[in-house]
Amino acid sequence: MTSLTIPELIGIKRDGGSFTEAQIHHLIEGFTASRVTDYQMTALAMAIYLNGMSPKETAALTLAMRDSGRVVSLGGPERIYVDKHSTGGVGDKVSICLAPIVAACGVRVPMVSGRGLGHTGGTLDKLEAIPGFSVDMTVEAFIEQTNRIGCALIGQTADIAPADKRLYALRDVTGTVASIPLITASILSKKLAEGIGGLVLDVKVGRGAFMQTLEDARELAGSLVRVGHLAKKKVTAVLTTMDSPLGRTIGNALETREAIELLHDQAPADLKEITFVLGAEMLRLAGVAKTESEARARMQDTITSGAARAKLAEIVTAQGGDARVVEEPDRLAKSKTRVAVKASKAGFVHGIDAMEVGLTGVAMGAGRTRADQAVDPAVGIVLHAVRGDRVAEGDTLAELHVQARKGTKEWADRVAAAYAIKKTRPGVQPLVLDVIRR
Ligand code: URA
């Protein structure tokens, strides 16, 4: 307990001070019980964003947020339950293809995900593009489904890390996302509450990531691995590049479709590579594969045999969705019309500014600018030219999937300007920048 009032506590962080563990617990308990209001929490989030937190404060914040709800026990040996989480990128639909692949390999994947945040998309919004799919489930149903079919894909419930659920929505619309302590506590609070033994983190680095430099991303990865380890979990952080969007689609139904296409072995190379790198780490943490090559072979088998598609169909059915989308992705929502984005000059694509493309997607209605907004699953952007491609003047670089043509010029111009086109061919850009294991 603390004798200080909430405004006094906010003032400590505003003035650059440090919290005690008890003060952090008091704030999060108060927020969970609605004694600390949304506006007070937003002010606190901004103070943390501006002044940071020590590793000790970050760990205390994470554990307080984890304990704001139930900490699940899944029933089996902890080691077989492994999850993956991304710090957020543009076009990052990996969870939707990775979870069924890994579950089809025998790992149990209890996955609690988030919605779009800032310029990045969220797994929950993408899953809800599947007609009927529900991301809401009781903890009992979550445990039962994870053990029965090997995977459940849900959002934070009122039971699992409710403090993160509310804080995440506030941060999304108040410019307080890109903070290492807040991201660490947000990701790990819900992941530590899931009952997992291992966690693979995809820490995105670059223009379209919350961490734009390798140095910052390493710091975030270090913070996540350190706090995860303190909570006695096996944690691996993979630093992956996020300068250009991942794959070729941005927008909820479009991304879900691309993830399903991966299960038909028809995915862009970068999406498949990131999926396999993260999946191999998950299989190793669960003890299902000893080496990366063994893990890759097992994952490829689930695609070739159709086992991963069957697993996704099982998950979709269990969560009330129309599983026909797995074999017939054309059933996913489509926008009414398309607008081509043309190249204004010839050359090679050196990159596509993922931040700009992500923000354009949000402006088009694929993401939110207010916490209470709905997203339109059908709208988004399809990239026809990507890094390394040669384009001629007037070629279609991308297509906007929109509901009406009116007012789309600004978006088309923004996407066109996001393309860096130069005379010379670009060099190879590594997708994986580092792996931190503990
Ligand atoms: N993902 C989360 O769950 N939380 C964040 O703060 C950022 C990415």
Short mmCIF file of C-alpha atoms in Angstrom, two decimals, residues 2-398:
data_model
loop_
_atom_site.label_atom_id
_atom_site.label_comp_id
_atom_site.label_asym_id
_atom_site.label_seq_id
_atom_site.Cartn_x
_atom_site.Cartn_y
_atom_site.Cartn_z
CA THR A 2 0.97 3.58 -0.39
CA SER A 3 -0.37 6.70 1.27
CA LEU A 4 0.08 8.84 -1.86
CA THR A 5 -2.90 9.86 -3.97
CA ILE A 6 -3.10 8.85 -7.64
CA PRO A 7 -2.20 12.38 -8.86
CA GLU A 8 0.82 12.35 -6.52
CA LEU A 9 1.89 8.97 -7.92
CA ILE A 10 1.55 10.22 -11.50
CA GLY A 11 3.64 13.21 -10.47
CA ILE A 12 6.51 10.93 -9.37
CA LYS A 13 6.91 9.57 -12.89
CA ARG A 14 6.21 12.92 -14.55
CA ASP A 15 9.14 14.35 -12.59
CA GLY A 16 11.47 11.51 -13.56
CA GLY A 17 11.29 9.54 -10.31
CA SER A 18 11.01 5.81 -9.69
CA PHE A 19 8.14 3.77 -8.31
CA THR A 20 8.36 1.13 -5.61
CA GLU A 21 6.89 -2.28 -6.33
CA ALA A 22 4.03 -1.52 -3.91
CA GLN A 23 3.21 1.75 -5.72
CA ILE A 24 3.06 -0.04 -9.07
CA HIS A 25 0.75 -2.73 -7.66
CA HIS A 26 -1.44 -0.03 -6.12
CA LEU A 27 -1.76 1.79 -9.47
CA ILE A 28 -2.55 -1.34 -11.50
CA GLU A 29 -4.95 -2.72 -8.90
CA GLY A 30 -6.70 0.67 -8.83
CA PHE A 31 -6.88 0.78 -12.64
CA THR A 32 -8.29 -2.75 -12.81
CA ALA A 33 -10.93 -1.84 -10.24
CA SER A 34 -11.63 1.48 -12.07
CA ARG A 35 -10.50 3.56 -9.09
CA VAL A 36 -7.77 4.92 -11.37
CA THR A 37 -9.58 6.52 -14.34
CA ASP A 38 -8.69 6.16 -18.01
CA TYR A 39 -7.45 9.77 -18.11
CA GLN A 40 -5.21 9.23 -15.08
CA MET A 41 -3.83 6.05 -16.63
CA THR A 42 -3.22 7.85 -19.92
CA ALA A 43 -1.30 10.57 -18.11
CA LEU A 44 0.74 7.89 -16.34
CA ALA A 45 1.41 6.08 -19.63
CA MET A 46 2.69 9.33 -21.13
CA ALA A 47 4.92 9.95 -18.10
CA ILE A 48 6.34 6.41 -18.46
CA TYR A 49 6.73 6.94 -22.20
CA LEU A 50 8.72 10.13 -21.61
CA ASN A 51 10.74 9.14 -18.55
CA GLY A 52 11.07 5.36 -18.83
CA MET A 53 11.26 2.73 -16.12
CA SER A 54 14.11 0.79 -14.57
CA PRO A 55 14.30 -3.01 -15.20
CA LYS A 56 12.99 -3.51 -11.66
CA GLU A 57 10.00 -1.22 -12.23
CA THR A 58 9.33 -2.88 -15.61
CA ALA A 59 9.31 -6.33 -14.02
CA ALA A 60 6.97 -5.10 -11.25
CA LEU A 61 4.64 -3.50 -13.79
CA THR A 62 4.58 -6.73 -15.85
CA LEU A 63 3.77 -8.91 -12.87
CA ALA A 64 1.14 -6.49 -11.55
CA MET A 65 -0.55 -6.49 -14.96
CA ARG A 66 -0.32 -10.28 -15.19
CA ASP A 67 -1.92 -10.53 -11.76
CA SER A 68 -4.74 -8.14 -12.70
CA GLY A 69 -6.54 -11.29 -13.86
CA ARG A 70 -6.24 -15.04 -13.73
CA VAL A 71 -2.97 -16.87 -14.23
CA VAL A 72 -4.00 -19.96 -16.13
CA SER A 73 -2.81 -23.48 -15.51
CA LEU A 74 -3.26 -25.49 -18.69
CA GLY A 75 -3.02 -28.91 -17.13
CA GLY A 76 -0.29 -30.69 -19.11
CA PRO A 77 3.49 -30.39 -18.64
CA GLU A 78 4.23 -26.66 -19.02
CA ARG A 79 7.00 -27.24 -21.59
CA ILE A 80 4.63 -28.35 -24.40
CA TYR A 81 2.76 -25.04 -24.30
CA VAL A 82 4.59 -22.47 -26.38
CA ASP A 83 3.38 -19.18 -27.80
CA LYS A 84 4.74 -16.54 -30.12
CA HIS A 85 4.20 -12.81 -30.04
CA SER A 86 5.24 -10.01 -32.34
CA THR A 87 6.02 -6.52 -31.13
CA GLY A 88 3.98 -5.29 -34.07
CA GLY A 89 4.60 -4.56 -37.70
CA VAL A 90 2.87 -3.78 -40.96
CA GLY A 91 1.54 -6.74 -42.95
CA ASP A 92 2.46 -9.07 -40.09
CA LYS A 93 -0.06 -11.89 -40.37
CA VAL A 94 2.36 -14.56 -39.16
CA SER A 95 0.32 -15.75 -36.15
CA ILE A 96 -2.54 -16.89 -38.38
CA CYS A 97 -0.40 -19.32 -40.38
CA LEU A 98 2.20 -20.10 -37.71
CA ALA A 99 -0.21 -21.24 -34.96
CA PRO A 100 -1.84 -24.06 -37.01
CA ILE A 101 1.51 -25.19 -38.45
CA VAL A 102 3.12 -25.44 -35.03
CA ALA A 103 0.00 -27.03 -33.48
CA ALA A 104 -0.02 -29.59 -36.31
CA CYS A 105 3.56 -30.46 -35.27
CA GLY A 106 2.35 -31.36 -31.75
CA VAL A 107 3.09 -28.15 -29.83
CA ARG A 108 0.15 -26.69 -27.89
CA VAL A 109 -0.35 -23.04 -28.73
CA PRO A 110 -2.52 -21.05 -26.31
CA MET A 111 -2.37 -17.71 -28.07
CA VAL A 112 -3.71 -14.49 -26.55
CA SER A 113 -3.33 -11.68 -29.09
CA GLY A 114 -4.12 -8.02 -29.45
CA ARG A 115 -5.91 -5.69 -31.84
CA GLY A 116 -4.31 -3.19 -34.20
CA LEU A 117 -2.08 -0.77 -32.37
CA GLY A 118 -1.06 2.59 -33.88
CA HIS A 119 0.01 2.00 -37.49
CA THR A 120 0.31 -1.78 -37.02
CA GLY A 121 -2.37 -4.40 -37.55
CA GLY A 122 -3.55 -6.85 -34.89
CA THR A 123 -4.16 -10.59 -35.08
CA LEU A 124 -7.62 -10.30 -33.53
CA ASP A 125 -8.86 -7.86 -36.19
CA LYS A 126 -7.48 -10.18 -38.88
CA LEU A 127 -9.10 -13.29 -37.40
CA GLU A 128 -12.43 -11.48 -37.17
CA ALA A 129 -12.31 -11.05 -40.93
CA ILE A 130 -13.30 -14.76 -40.99
CA PRO A 131 -17.13 -14.75 -40.92
CA GLY A 132 -18.41 -15.80 -37.50
CA PHE A 133 -14.97 -16.16 -35.90
CA SER A 134 -15.08 -15.24 -32.22
CA VAL A 135 -11.98 -14.23 -30.32
CA ASP A 136 -13.90 -14.07 -27.04
CA MET A 137 -13.84 -17.17 -24.89
CA THR A 138 -13.99 -18.06 -21.24
CA VAL A 139 -10.76 -19.21 -19.68
CA GLU A 140 -12.25 -22.70 -19.24
CA ALA A 141 -13.09 -22.91 -22.95
CA PHE A 142 -9.59 -21.61 -23.81
CA ILE A 143 -7.95 -24.34 -21.73
CA GLU A 144 -10.26 -27.04 -23.09
CA GLN A 145 -9.73 -26.03 -26.74
CA THR A 146 -5.95 -25.72 -26.36
CA ASN A 147 -5.76 -29.24 -24.97
CA ARG A 148 -8.34 -30.79 -27.33
CA ILE A 149 -7.12 -29.40 -30.67
CA GLY A 150 -3.76 -27.93 -29.78
CA CYS A 151 -4.51 -24.25 -30.23
CA ALA A 152 -6.87 -21.43 -29.30
CA LEU A 153 -6.59 -17.90 -30.72
CA ILE A 154 -8.23 -15.37 -28.43
CA GLY A 155 -8.10 -11.81 -27.16
CA GLN A 156 -7.56 -10.74 -23.60
CA THR A 157 -10.64 -11.73 -21.67
CA ALA A 158 -11.92 -9.99 -18.60
CA ASP A 159 -9.99 -12.77 -16.86
CA ILE A 160 -6.59 -12.68 -18.61
CA ALA A 161 -4.54 -9.54 -18.02
CA PRO A 162 -7.54 -7.17 -18.05
CA ALA A 163 -5.28 -4.26 -17.12
CA ASP A 164 -3.40 -4.74 -20.38
CA LYS A 165 -6.61 -4.97 -22.38
CA ARG A 166 -7.68 -1.51 -21.22
CA LEU A 167 -4.25 0.10 -21.22
CA TYR A 168 -3.51 -1.24 -24.73
CA ALA A 169 -6.66 0.44 -26.08
CA LEU A 170 -5.71 3.74 -24.40
CA ARG A 171 -2.11 3.63 -25.64
CA ASP A 172 -3.25 2.94 -29.18
CA VAL A 173 -4.92 6.34 -29.42
CA THR A 174 -2.76 8.50 -27.15
CA GLY A 175 0.71 8.29 -28.73
CA THR A 176 2.12 6.11 -25.95
CA VAL A 177 2.84 2.86 -27.75
CA ALA A 178 6.57 2.96 -28.48
CA SER A 179 7.85 2.65 -24.93
CA ILE A 180 10.09 -0.27 -23.90
CA PRO A 181 8.64 -0.73 -20.38
CA LEU A 182 5.04 -0.40 -21.62
CA ILE A 183 5.55 -2.83 -24.51
CA THR A 184 7.39 -5.29 -22.23
CA ALA A 185 4.62 -5.22 -19.62
CA SER A 186 1.87 -5.36 -22.23
CA ILE A 187 3.22 -8.36 -24.11
CA LEU A 188 4.49 -10.34 -21.16
CA SER A 189 1.54 -9.73 -18.81
CA LYS A 190 -0.84 -11.55 -21.13
CA LYS A 191 1.70 -14.15 -22.19
CA LEU A 192 2.73 -15.01 -18.63
CA ALA A 193 -0.95 -15.38 -17.69
CA GLU A 194 -1.53 -17.97 -20.43
CA GLY A 195 0.18 -20.82 -18.63
CA ILE A 196 2.93 -21.29 -21.23
CA GLY A 197 6.37 -22.81 -20.66
CA GLY A 198 8.05 -21.05 -23.57
CA LEU A 199 7.64 -17.91 -25.62
CA VAL A 200 9.13 -16.82 -28.94
CA LEU A 201 9.12 -13.09 -29.51
CA ASP A 202 9.38 -11.49 -32.91
CA VAL A 203 10.95 -8.13 -32.16
CA LYS A 204 10.45 -5.98 -35.23
CA VAL A 205 13.10 -3.42 -36.20
CA GLY A 206 12.84 -0.61 -38.71
CA ARG A 207 10.65 2.08 -40.26
CA GLY A 208 7.41 0.19 -39.64
CA ALA A 209 8.24 -1.05 -36.14
CA PHE A 210 7.84 0.61 -32.77
CA MET A 211 11.60 0.15 -32.41
CA GLN A 212 13.19 1.85 -35.39
CA THR A 213 16.86 1.19 -34.65
CA LEU A 214 18.68 -2.07 -34.00
CA GLU A 215 19.94 -0.60 -30.74
CA ASP A 216 16.41 0.12 -29.44
CA ALA A 217 15.17 -3.27 -30.64
CA ARG A 218 18.02 -5.01 -28.81
CA GLU A 219 17.08 -3.08 -25.68
CA LEU A 220 13.43 -4.14 -26.01
CA ALA A 221 14.43 -7.75 -26.74
CA GLY A 222 16.74 -7.71 -23.70
CA SER A 223 13.95 -6.30 -21.53
CA LEU A 224 11.46 -8.96 -22.73
CA VAL A 225 13.90 -11.85 -22.31
CA ARG A 226 15.03 -10.62 -18.88
CA VAL A 227 11.53 -10.18 -17.47
CA GLY A 228 10.35 -13.47 -19.05
CA HIS A 229 13.28 -15.28 -17.48
CA LEU A 230 12.54 -13.68 -14.10
CA ALA A 231 9.06 -15.19 -14.41
CA LYS A 232 10.70 -18.59 -15.05
CA LYS A 233 9.78 -18.95 -18.72
CA LYS A 234 12.01 -19.97 -21.61
CA VAL A 235 12.08 -16.97 -23.88
CA THR A 236 13.69 -16.47 -27.29
CA ALA A 237 13.66 -13.10 -29.04
CA VAL A 238 14.20 -13.00 -32.80
CA LEU A 239 14.97 -9.55 -34.19
CA THR A 240 13.47 -9.26 -37.67
CA THR A 241 13.48 -6.45 -40.18
CA MET A 242 10.38 -4.27 -40.59
CA ASP A 243 11.43 -1.49 -42.99
CA SER A 244 8.98 -2.62 -45.67
CA PRO A 245 5.68 -4.42 -44.99
CA LEU A 246 5.84 -8.19 -44.56
CA GLY A 247 4.38 -10.11 -47.48
CA ARG A 248 2.23 -8.34 -50.04
CA THR A 249 -0.93 -7.36 -48.22
CA ILE A 250 -2.03 -4.84 -45.58
CA GLY A 251 -5.61 -4.93 -44.27
CA ASN A 252 -7.53 -7.52 -42.32
CA ALA A 253 -9.25 -9.84 -44.82
CA LEU A 254 -6.38 -9.42 -47.29
CA GLU A 255 -3.83 -10.46 -44.66
CA THR A 256 -5.89 -13.39 -43.42
CA ARG A 257 -6.12 -14.58 -47.01
CA GLU A 258 -2.34 -14.30 -47.47
CA ALA A 259 -1.76 -16.29 -44.26
CA ILE A 260 -4.16 -18.99 -45.49
CA GLU A 261 -2.35 -19.02 -48.83
CA LEU A 262 0.86 -19.84 -46.97
CA LEU A 263 -0.83 -23.02 -45.79
CA HIS A 264 -1.41 -23.80 -49.48
CA ASP A 265 2.33 -23.18 -49.98
CA GLN A 266 1.64 -20.08 -52.03
CA ALA A 267 3.10 -17.33 -49.89
CA PRO A 268 5.67 -14.62 -50.51
CA ALA A 269 9.16 -15.82 -49.56
CA ASP A 270 9.66 -13.29 -46.74
CA LEU A 271 6.43 -14.30 -45.00
CA LYS A 272 7.27 -17.98 -45.21
CA GLU A 273 10.83 -17.44 -44.00
CA ILE A 274 9.79 -15.44 -40.91
CA THR A 275 7.06 -18.00 -40.17
CA PHE A 276 9.57 -20.85 -40.35
CA VAL A 277 12.27 -19.09 -38.32
CA LEU A 278 9.80 -18.38 -35.49
CA GLY A 279 8.17 -21.80 -35.78
CA ALA A 280 11.54 -23.57 -35.56
CA GLU A 281 12.24 -21.75 -32.29
CA MET A 282 8.82 -22.79 -30.95
CA LEU A 283 9.37 -26.44 -31.88
CA ARG A 284 12.77 -26.37 -30.20
CA LEU A 285 11.48 -24.75 -27.01
CA ALA A 286 8.73 -27.40 -26.81
CA GLY A 287 11.29 -30.17 -27.37
CA VAL A 288 9.44 -31.34 -30.50
CA ALA A 289 12.50 -30.82 -32.76
CA LYS A 290 16.18 -30.79 -31.88
CA THR A 291 17.58 -28.81 -34.77
CA GLU A 292 16.40 -26.02 -37.01
CA SER A 293 16.52 -28.25 -40.10
CA GLU A 294 14.44 -30.94 -38.40
CA ALA A 295 11.92 -28.29 -37.34
CA ARG A 296 11.74 -26.82 -40.85
CA ALA A 297 11.17 -30.26 -42.39
CA ARG A 298 8.36 -31.00 -39.94
CA MET A 299 6.69 -27.67 -40.62
CA GLN A 300 6.95 -28.11 -44.40
CA ASP A 301 5.35 -31.56 -44.02
CA THR A 302 2.30 -30.04 -42.33
CA ILE A 303 1.86 -27.74 -45.33
CA THR A 304 2.47 -30.40 -47.99
CA SER A 305 0.20 -32.94 -46.30
CA GLY A 306 -2.59 -30.45 -45.64
CA ALA A 307 -2.32 -31.05 -41.87
CA ALA A 308 -1.80 -27.33 -41.14
CA ARG A 309 -4.89 -26.39 -43.18
CA ALA A 310 -6.91 -29.07 -41.40
CA LYS A 311 -5.68 -27.67 -38.07
CA LEU A 312 -6.69 -24.12 -38.99
CA ALA A 313 -10.11 -25.38 -40.10
CA GLU A 314 -10.48 -27.12 -36.73
CA ILE A 315 -9.59 -23.92 -34.87
CA VAL A 316 -11.94 -21.79 -36.98
CA THR A 317 -14.82 -24.24 -36.48
CA ALA A 318 -14.18 -24.45 -32.75
CA GLN A 319 -14.36 -20.64 -32.56
CA GLY A 320 -17.61 -20.34 -34.49
CA GLY A 321 -16.10 -19.30 -37.82
CA ASP A 322 -16.77 -20.41 -41.37
CA ALA A 323 -13.99 -22.96 -41.94
CA ARG A 324 -14.70 -23.06 -45.67
CA VAL A 325 -12.40 -20.01 -45.98
CA VAL A 326 -9.43 -22.30 -45.41
CA GLU A 327 -9.96 -24.11 -48.73
CA GLU A 328 -11.81 -21.22 -50.38
CA PRO A 329 -10.22 -17.95 -49.22
CA ASP A 330 -12.31 -16.14 -51.84
CA ARG A 331 -15.12 -16.29 -49.30
CA LEU A 332 -13.39 -13.59 -47.22
CA ALA A 333 -14.77 -10.05 -47.44
CA LYS A 334 -13.82 -8.06 -50.53
CA SER A 335 -13.96 -4.32 -51.03
CA LYS A 336 -16.29 -2.84 -53.64
CA THR A 337 -13.59 -1.32 -55.80
CA ARG A 338 -9.85 -0.96 -56.38
CA VAL A 339 -7.59 1.96 -57.17
CA ALA A 340 -4.24 1.40 -58.87
CA VAL A 341 -1.13 3.15 -57.56
CA LYS A 342 1.20 3.81 -60.51
CA ALA A 343 4.97 4.24 -60.69
CA SER A 344 6.00 7.77 -61.63
CA LYS A 345 9.44 6.59 -62.77
CA ALA A 346 11.30 3.47 -63.86
CA GLY A 347 13.84 1.64 -61.72
CA PHE A 348 14.20 -0.92 -58.94
CA VAL A 349 12.14 -0.93 -55.77
CA HIS A 350 14.54 -0.41 -52.86
CA GLY A 351 11.88 -0.41 -50.18
CA ILE A 352 8.33 0.56 -49.25
CA ASP A 353 8.07 2.74 -46.16
CA ALA A 354 6.12 0.43 -43.85
CA MET A 355 5.13 3.26 -41.48
CA GLU A 356 3.56 5.28 -44.31
CA VAL A 357 1.77 2.25 -45.72
CA GLY A 358 0.55 1.26 -42.24
CA LEU A 359 -0.76 4.76 -41.51
CA THR A 360 -2.48 4.85 -44.91
CA GLY A 361 -4.14 1.53 -44.09
CA VAL A 362 -5.40 3.00 -40.80
CA ALA A 363 -6.71 6.10 -42.60
CA MET A 364 -8.53 3.81 -45.08
CA GLY A 365 -10.36 2.10 -42.21
CA ALA A 366 -8.24 -1.02 -41.72
CA GLY A 367 -7.17 0.26 -38.28
CA ARG A 368 -8.39 2.68 -35.64
CA THR A 369 -7.72 6.27 -34.65
CA ARG A 370 -10.15 6.10 -31.69
CA ALA A 371 -10.46 3.20 -29.28
CA ASP A 372 -14.19 2.72 -29.97
CA GLN A 373 -13.88 2.58 -33.76
CA ALA A 374 -14.79 -0.46 -35.84
CA VAL A 375 -12.47 -1.62 -38.64
CA ASP A 376 -13.59 -2.49 -42.17
CA PRO A 377 -12.26 -6.00 -42.83
CA ALA A 378 -12.38 -5.61 -46.62
CA VAL A 379 -10.21 -2.52 -47.11
CA GLY A 380 -6.47 -2.54 -47.49
CA ILE A 381 -3.50 -2.40 -49.80
CA VAL A 382 -2.00 -5.07 -52.06
CA LEU A 383 1.63 -4.55 -53.02
CA HIS A 384 2.25 -5.65 -56.59
CA ALA A 385 5.88 -4.51 -56.64
CA VAL A 386 8.17 -5.21 -53.70
CA ARG A 387 11.85 -4.70 -52.85
CA GLY A 388 14.09 -5.93 -55.64
CA ASP A 389 11.41 -5.73 -58.38
CA ARG A 390 12.11 -3.75 -61.54
CA VAL A 391 9.30 -1.39 -62.56
CA ALA A 392 8.63 0.77 -65.62
CA GLU A 393 7.03 4.21 -65.47
CA GLY A 394 3.23 3.73 -65.27
CA ASP A 395 3.41 0.18 -63.92
CA THR A 396 1.02 -0.65 -61.11
CA LEU A 397 2.99 -0.61 -57.86
CA ALA A 398 0.08 -1.37 -55.58
#
